[in-house]
PDB file of C-alpha atoms in Angstrom:
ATOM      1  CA  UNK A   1     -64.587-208.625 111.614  1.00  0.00           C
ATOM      2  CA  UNK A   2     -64.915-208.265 115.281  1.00  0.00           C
ATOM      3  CA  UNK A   3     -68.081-208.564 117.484  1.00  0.00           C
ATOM      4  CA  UNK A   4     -68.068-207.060 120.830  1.00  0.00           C
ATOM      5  CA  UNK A   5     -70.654-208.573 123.480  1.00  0.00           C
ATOM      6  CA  UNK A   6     -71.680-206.524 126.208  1.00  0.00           C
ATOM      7  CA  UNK A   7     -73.472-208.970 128.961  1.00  0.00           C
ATOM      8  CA  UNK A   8     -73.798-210.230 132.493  1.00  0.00           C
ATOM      9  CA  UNK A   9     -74.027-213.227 134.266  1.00  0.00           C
ATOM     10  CA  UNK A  10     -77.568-211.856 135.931  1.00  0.00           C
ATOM     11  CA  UNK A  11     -78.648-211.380 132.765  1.00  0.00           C
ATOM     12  CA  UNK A  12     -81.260-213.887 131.313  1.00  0.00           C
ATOM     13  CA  UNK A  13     -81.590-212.519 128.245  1.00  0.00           C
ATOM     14  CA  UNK A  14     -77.730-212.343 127.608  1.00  0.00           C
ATOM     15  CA  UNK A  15     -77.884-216.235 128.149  1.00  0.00           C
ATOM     16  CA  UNK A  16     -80.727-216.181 126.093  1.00  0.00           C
ATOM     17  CA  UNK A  17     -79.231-213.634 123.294  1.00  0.00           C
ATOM     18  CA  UNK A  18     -75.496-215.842 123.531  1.00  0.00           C
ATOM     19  CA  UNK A  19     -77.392-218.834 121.990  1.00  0.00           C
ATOM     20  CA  UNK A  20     -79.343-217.073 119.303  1.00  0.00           C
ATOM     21  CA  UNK A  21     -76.285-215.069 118.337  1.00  0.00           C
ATOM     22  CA  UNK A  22     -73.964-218.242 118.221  1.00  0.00           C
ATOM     23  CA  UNK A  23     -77.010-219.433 116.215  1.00  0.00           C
ATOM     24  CA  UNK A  24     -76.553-216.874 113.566  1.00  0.00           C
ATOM     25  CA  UNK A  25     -72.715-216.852 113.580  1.00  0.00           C
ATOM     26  CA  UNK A  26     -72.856-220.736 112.799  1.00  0.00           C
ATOM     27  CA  UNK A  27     -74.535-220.253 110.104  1.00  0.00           C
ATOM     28  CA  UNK A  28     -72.555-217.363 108.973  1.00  0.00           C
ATOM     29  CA  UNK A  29     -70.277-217.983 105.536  1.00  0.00           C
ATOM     30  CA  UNK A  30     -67.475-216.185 106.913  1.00  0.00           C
ATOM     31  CA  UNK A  31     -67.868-217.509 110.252  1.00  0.00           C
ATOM     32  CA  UNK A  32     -64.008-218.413 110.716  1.00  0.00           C
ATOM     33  CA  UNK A  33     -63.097-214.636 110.178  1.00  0.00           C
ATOM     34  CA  UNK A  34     -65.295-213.342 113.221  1.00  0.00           C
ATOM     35  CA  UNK A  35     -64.057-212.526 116.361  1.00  0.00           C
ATOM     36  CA  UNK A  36     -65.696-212.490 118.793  1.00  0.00           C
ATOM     37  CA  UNK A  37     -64.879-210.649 122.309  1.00  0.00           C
ATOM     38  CA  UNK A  38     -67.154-210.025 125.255  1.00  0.00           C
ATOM     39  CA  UNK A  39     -67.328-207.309 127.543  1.00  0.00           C
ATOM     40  CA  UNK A  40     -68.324-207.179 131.033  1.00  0.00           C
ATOM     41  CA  UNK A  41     -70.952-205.118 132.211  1.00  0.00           C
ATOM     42  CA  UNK A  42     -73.046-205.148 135.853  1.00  0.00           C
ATOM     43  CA  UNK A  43     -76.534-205.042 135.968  1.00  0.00           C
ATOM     44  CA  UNK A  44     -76.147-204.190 139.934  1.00  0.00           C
ATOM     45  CA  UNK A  45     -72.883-202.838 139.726  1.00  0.00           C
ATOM     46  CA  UNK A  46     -71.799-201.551 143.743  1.00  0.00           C
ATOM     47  CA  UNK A  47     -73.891-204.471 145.266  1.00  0.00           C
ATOM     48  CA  UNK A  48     -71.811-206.306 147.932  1.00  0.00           C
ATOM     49  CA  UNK A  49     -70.267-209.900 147.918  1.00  0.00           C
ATOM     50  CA  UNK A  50     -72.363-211.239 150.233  1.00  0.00           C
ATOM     51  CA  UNK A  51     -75.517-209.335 149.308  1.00  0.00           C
ATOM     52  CA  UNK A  52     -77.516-212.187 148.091  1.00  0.00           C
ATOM     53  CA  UNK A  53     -81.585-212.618 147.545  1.00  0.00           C
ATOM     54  CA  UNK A  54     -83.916-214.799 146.167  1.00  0.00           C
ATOM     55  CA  UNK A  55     -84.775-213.626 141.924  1.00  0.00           C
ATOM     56  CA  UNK A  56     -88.276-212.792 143.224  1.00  0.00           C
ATOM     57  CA  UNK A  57     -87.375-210.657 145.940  1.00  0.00           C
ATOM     58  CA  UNK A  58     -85.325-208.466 143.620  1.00  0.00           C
ATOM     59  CA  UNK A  59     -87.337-208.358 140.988  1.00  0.00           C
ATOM     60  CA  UNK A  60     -90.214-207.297 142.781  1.00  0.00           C
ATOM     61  CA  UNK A  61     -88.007-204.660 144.892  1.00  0.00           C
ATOM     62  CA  UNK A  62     -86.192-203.389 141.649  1.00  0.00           C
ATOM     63  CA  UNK A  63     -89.583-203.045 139.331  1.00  0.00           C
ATOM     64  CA  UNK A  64     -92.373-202.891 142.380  1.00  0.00           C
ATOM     65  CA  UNK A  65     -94.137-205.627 140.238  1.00  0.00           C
ATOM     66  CA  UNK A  66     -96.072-208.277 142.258  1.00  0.00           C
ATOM     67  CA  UNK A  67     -94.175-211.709 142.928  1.00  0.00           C
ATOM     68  CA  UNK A  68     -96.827-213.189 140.564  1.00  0.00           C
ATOM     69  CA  UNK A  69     -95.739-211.162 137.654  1.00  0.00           C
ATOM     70  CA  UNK A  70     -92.404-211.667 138.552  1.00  0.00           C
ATOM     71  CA  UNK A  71     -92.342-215.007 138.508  1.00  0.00           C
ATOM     72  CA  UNK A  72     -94.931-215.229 135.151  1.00  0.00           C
ATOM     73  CA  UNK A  73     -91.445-213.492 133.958  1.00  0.00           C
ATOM     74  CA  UNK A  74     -89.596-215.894 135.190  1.00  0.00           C
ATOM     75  CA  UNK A  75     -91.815-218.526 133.034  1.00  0.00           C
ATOM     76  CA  UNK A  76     -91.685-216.696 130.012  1.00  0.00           C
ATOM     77  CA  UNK A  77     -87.621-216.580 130.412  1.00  0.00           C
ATOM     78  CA  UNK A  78     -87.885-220.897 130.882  1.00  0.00           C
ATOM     79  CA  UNK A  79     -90.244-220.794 127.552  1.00  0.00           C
ATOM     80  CA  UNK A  80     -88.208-218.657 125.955  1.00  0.00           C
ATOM     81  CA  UNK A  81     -84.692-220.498 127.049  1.00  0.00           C
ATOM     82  CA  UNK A  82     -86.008-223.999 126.506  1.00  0.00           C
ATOM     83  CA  UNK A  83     -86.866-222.918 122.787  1.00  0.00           C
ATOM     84  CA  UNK A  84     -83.027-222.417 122.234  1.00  0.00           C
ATOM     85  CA  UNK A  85     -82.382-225.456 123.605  1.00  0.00           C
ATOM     86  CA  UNK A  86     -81.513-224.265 126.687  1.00  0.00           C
ATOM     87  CA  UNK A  87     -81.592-225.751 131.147  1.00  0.00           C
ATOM     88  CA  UNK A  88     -83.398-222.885 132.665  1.00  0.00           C
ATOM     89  CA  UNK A  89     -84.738-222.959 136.424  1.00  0.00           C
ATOM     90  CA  UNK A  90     -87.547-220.616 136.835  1.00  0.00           C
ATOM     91  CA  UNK A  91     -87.721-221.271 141.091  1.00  0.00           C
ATOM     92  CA  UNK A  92     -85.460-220.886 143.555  1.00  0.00           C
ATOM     93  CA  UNK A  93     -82.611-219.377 141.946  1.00  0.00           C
ATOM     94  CA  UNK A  94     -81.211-216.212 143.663  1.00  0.00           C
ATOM     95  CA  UNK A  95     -79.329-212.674 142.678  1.00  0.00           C
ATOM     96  CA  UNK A  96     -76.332-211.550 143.857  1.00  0.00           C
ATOM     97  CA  UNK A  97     -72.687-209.677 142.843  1.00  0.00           C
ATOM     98  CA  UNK A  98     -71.560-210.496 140.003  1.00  0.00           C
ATOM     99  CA  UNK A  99     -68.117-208.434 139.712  1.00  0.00           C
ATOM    100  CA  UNK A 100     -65.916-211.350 141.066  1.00  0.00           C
ATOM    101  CA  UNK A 101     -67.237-213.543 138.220  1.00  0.00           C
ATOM    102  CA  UNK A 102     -66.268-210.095 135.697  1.00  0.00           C
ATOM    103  CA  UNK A 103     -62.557-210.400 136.557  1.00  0.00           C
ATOM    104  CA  UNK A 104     -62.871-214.052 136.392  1.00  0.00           C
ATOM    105  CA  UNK A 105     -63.382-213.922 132.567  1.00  0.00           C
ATOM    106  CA  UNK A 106     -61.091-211.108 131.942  1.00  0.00           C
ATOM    107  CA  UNK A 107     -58.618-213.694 133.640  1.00  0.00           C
ATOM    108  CA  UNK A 108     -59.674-216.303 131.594  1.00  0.00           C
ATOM    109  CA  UNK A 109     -59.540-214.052 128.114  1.00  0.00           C
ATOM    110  CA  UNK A 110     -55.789-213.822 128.707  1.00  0.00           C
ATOM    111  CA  UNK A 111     -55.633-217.701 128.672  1.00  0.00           C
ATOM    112  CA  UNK A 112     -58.160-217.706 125.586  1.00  0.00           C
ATOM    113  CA  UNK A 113     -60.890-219.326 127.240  1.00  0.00           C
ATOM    114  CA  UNK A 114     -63.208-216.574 128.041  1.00  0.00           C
ATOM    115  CA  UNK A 115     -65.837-218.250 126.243  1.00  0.00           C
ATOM    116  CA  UNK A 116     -65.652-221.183 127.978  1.00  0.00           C
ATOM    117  CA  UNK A 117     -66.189-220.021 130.951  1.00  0.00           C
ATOM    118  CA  UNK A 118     -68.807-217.550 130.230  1.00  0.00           C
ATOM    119  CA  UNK A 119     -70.961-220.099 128.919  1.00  0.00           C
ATOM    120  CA  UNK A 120     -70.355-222.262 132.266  1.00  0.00           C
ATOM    121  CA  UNK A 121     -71.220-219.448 134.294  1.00  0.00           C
ATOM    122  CA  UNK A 122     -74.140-219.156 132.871  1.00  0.00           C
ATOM    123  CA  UNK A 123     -75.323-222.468 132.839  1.00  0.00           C
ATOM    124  CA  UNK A 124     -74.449-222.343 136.532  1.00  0.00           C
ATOM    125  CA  UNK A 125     -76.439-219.326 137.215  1.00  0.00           C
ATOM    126  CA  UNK A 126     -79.790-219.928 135.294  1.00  0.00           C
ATOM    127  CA  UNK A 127     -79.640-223.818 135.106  1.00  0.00           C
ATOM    128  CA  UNK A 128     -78.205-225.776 138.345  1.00  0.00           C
ATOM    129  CA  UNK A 129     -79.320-226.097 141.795  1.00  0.00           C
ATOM    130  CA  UNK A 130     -75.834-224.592 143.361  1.00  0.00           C
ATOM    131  CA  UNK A 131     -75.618-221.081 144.057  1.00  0.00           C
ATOM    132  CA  UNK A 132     -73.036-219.019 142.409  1.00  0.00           C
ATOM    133  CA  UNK A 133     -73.054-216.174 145.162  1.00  0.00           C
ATOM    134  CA  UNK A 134     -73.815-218.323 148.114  1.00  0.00           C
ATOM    135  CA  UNK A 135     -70.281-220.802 148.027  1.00  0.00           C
ATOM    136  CA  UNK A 136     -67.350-218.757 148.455  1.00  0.00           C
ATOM    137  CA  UNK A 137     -64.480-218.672 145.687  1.00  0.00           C
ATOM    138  CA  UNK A 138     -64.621-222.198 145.803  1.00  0.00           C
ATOM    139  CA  UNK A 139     -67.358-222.673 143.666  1.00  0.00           C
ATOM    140  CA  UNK A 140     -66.072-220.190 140.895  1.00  0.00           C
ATOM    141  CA  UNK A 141     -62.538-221.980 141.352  1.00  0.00           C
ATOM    142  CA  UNK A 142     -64.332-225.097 140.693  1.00  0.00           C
ATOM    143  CA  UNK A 143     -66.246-223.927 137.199  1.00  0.00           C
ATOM    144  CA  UNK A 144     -62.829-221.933 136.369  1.00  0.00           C
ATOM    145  CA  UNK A 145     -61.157-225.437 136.291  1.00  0.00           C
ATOM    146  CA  UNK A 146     -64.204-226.784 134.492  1.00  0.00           C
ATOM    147  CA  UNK A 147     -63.470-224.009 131.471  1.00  0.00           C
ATOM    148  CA  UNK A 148     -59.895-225.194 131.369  1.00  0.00           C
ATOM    149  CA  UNK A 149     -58.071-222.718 133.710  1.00  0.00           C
ATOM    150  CA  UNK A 150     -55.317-223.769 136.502  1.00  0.00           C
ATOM    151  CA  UNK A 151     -57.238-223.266 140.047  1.00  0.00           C
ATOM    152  CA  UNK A 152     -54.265-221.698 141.939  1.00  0.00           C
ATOM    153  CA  UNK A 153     -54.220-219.367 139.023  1.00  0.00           C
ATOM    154  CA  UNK A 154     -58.188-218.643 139.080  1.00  0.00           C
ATOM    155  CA  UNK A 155     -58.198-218.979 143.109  1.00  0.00           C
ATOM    156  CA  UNK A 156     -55.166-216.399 143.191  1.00  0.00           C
ATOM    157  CA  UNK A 157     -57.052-213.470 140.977  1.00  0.00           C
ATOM    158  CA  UNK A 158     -60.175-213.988 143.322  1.00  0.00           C
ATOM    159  CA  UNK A 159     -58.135-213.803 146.096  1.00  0.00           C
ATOM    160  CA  UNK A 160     -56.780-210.320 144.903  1.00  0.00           C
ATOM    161  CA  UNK A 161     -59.696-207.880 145.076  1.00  0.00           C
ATOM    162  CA  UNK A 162     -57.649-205.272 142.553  1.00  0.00           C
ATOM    163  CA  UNK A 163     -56.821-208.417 139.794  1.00  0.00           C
ATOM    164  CA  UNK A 164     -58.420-207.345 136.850  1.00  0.00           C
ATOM    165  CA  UNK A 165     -61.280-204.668 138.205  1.00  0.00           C
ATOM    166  CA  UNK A 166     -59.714-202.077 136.032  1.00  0.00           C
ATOM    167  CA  UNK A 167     -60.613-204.193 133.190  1.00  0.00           C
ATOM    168  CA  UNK A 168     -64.098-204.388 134.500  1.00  0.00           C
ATOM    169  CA  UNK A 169     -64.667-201.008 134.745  1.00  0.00           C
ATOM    170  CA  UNK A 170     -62.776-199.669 131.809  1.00  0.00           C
ATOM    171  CA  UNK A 171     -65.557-202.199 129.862  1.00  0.00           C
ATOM    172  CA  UNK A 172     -68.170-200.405 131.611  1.00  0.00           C
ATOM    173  CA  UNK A 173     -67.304-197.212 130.719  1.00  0.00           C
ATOM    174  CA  UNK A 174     -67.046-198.057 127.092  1.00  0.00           C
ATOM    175  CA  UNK A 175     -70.563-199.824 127.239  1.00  0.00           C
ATOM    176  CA  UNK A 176     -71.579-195.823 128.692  1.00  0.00           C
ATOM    177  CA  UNK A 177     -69.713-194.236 125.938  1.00  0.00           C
ATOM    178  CA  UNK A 178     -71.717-196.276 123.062  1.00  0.00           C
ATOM    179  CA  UNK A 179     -75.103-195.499 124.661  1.00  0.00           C
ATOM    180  CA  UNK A 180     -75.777-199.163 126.171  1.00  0.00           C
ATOM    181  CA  UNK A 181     -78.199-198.604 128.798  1.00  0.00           C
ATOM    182  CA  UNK A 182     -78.689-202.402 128.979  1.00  0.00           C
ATOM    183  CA  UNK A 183     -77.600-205.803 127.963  1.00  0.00           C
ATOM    184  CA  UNK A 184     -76.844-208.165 125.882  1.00  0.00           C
ATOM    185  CA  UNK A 185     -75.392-205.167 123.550  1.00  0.00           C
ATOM    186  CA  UNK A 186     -73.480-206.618 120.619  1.00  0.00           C
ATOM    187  CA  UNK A 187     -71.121-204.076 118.369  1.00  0.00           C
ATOM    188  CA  UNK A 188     -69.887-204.883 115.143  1.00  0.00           C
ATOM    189  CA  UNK A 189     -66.988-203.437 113.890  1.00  0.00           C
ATOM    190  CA  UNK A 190     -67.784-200.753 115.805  1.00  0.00           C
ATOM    191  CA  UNK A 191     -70.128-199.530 113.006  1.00  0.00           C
ATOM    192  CA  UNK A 192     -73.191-201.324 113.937  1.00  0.00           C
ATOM    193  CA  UNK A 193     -75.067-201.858 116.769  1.00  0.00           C
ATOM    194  CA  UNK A 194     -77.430-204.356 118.035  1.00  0.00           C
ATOM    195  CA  UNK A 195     -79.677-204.313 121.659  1.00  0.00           C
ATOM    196  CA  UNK A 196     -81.115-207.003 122.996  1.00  0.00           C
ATOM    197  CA  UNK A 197     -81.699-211.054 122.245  1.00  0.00           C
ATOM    198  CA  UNK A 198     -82.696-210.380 119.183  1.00  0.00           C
ATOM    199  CA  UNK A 199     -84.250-213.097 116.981  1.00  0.00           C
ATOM    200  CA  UNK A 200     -81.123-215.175 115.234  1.00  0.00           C
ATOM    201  CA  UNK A 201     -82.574-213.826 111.766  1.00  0.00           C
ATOM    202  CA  UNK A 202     -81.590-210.273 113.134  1.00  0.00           C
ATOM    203  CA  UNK A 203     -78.076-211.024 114.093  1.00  0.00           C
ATOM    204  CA  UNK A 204     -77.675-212.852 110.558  1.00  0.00           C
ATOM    205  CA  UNK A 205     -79.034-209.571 108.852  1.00  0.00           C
ATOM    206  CA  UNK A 206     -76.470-207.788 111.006  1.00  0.00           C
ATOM    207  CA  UNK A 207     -73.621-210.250 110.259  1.00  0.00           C
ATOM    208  CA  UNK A 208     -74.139-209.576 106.684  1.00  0.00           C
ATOM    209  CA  UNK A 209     -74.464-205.820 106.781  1.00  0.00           C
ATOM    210  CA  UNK A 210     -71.758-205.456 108.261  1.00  0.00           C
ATOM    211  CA  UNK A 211     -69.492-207.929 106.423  1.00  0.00           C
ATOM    212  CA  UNK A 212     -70.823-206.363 103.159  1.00  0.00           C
ATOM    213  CA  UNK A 213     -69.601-202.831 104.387  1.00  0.00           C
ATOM    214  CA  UNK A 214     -66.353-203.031 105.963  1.00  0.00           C
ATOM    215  CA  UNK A 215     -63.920-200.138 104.646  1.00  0.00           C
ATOM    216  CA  UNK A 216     -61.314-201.450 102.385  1.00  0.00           C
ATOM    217  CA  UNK A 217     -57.654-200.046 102.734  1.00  0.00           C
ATOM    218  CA  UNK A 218     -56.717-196.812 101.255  1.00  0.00           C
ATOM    219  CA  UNK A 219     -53.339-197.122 100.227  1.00  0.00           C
ATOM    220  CA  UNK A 220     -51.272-194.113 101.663  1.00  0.00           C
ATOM    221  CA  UNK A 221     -47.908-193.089  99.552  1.00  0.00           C
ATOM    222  CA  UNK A 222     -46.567-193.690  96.116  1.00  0.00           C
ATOM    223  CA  UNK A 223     -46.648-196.868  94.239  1.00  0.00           C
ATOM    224  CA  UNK A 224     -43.190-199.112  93.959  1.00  0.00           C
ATOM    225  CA  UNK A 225     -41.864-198.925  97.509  1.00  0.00           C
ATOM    226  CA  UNK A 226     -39.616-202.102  98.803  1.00  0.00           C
ATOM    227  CA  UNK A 227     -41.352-204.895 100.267  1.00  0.00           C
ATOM    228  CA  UNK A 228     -40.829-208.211 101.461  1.00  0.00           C
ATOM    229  CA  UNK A 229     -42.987-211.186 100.171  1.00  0.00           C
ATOM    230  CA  UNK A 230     -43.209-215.129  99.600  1.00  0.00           C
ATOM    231  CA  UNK A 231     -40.294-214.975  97.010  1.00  0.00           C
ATOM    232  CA  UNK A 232     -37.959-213.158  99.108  1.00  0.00           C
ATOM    233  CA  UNK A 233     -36.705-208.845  99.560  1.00  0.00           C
ATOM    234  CA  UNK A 234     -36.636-206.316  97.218  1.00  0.00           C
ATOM    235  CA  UNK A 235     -33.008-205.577  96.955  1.00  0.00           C
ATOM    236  CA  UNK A 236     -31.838-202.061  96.877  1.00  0.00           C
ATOM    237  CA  UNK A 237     -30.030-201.173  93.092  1.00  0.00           C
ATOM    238  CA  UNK A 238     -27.053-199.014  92.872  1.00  0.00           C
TER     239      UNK A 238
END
């Protein structure tokens, strides 16, 4: 069975909605037969590189909420995080473009560690006093090489504003296709769908449904035909 994760690195509940997911997948009895794939998606897609604000600031400007409600928001994402045992800084942590970090990971699925890195983005984003926006390539050079990738590799693909953005926005356009009009979005076999950071007892009701229902094959032809198996061919008879 394959799971598709829509998500960003902006995102708080995708880092939120990662953990409870993984949560509900560990626990999952078929666990080992799950694949699991994520998708990029932008939650300011067209911002520019070096277009880069405090989390207040755009949260106020985006939702014209006050910076106190913004940042009770930003306290209720700490609570919230903490209670899935995850770092979560709830001042000083800023906003920017996040399509350089897209490519990244579509770079990084091709060497299988898209997870990896993914999860160390995050944790750099939500959890660490660095910036992710505010460094240069460097600093995503520096947590590619932490997710297991080769730096002149990861350095080269940031380096080449065209590496990968295709990806990107083909993933975007799917997300559009399916209805997501925000994220995390997680698809299951493409039969099921699931918004939001759901509770982990939601994602293991979904893991199950959708387990439980996947289409067995309909054998197409006649009976008899030559195959090959463990104790050799079928060989053909005069």
């Amino acid at each position: 069975m394959r799971v598709e994760i829509w998500s960003d690195i902006a995102c708080p509940w995708c880092y939120v909605g990662k953990a409870r997911f993984e949560k509900a997948l560990a626990a999952f009895l078929h666990r080992d037969d799950v694949e699991v794939v994520h998708r990029s998606f932008e939650l300011d897609p067209g911002r520019a590189k070096g277009d880069v604000q405090p989390v207040l600031t755009m949260l106020t400007r985006k939702y014209g909420m006050s910076e106190a409600q913004a940042q009770a928001g930003e306290d209720n994402l700490g609570a919230q995080a903490a209670a899935e045992g995850l770092d979560y800084r709830t001042r000083d942590r800023d906003h920017g473009s996040t399509f350089d970090m897209h490519r990244l990971l579509h770079f990084a699925k091709t060497r299988g560690r898209q997870d990896e890195l993914l999860q160390i983005l995050y944790r750099a984003n939500f959890a660490e006093e660095r910036s992710v926006y505010t460094e240069g390539d460097e600093r995503l050079v520096e947590l590619a090489v932490e997710a297991g990738l080769d730096a002149e590799a990861a350095r080269k693909v940031l380096a080449a504003p065209d590496a990968y953005a295709d990806e990107v926005r083909a993933d975007e356009r799917e997300a559009a296709e399916l209805g997501a009009t925000g994220v995390p979005f997680f698809v299951l076999d493409r039969k099921y769908g699931v918004s939001g950071a759901q509770p982990a007892e939601v994602f293991t009701q979904a893991l199950t449904q959708a387990w439980g229902e996947r289409s067995p094959l309909k054998p197409v032809g006649q009976d008899g035909a030559e195959v090959c198996g463990p104790d050799g061919c079928a060989v053909p008879q005069p």
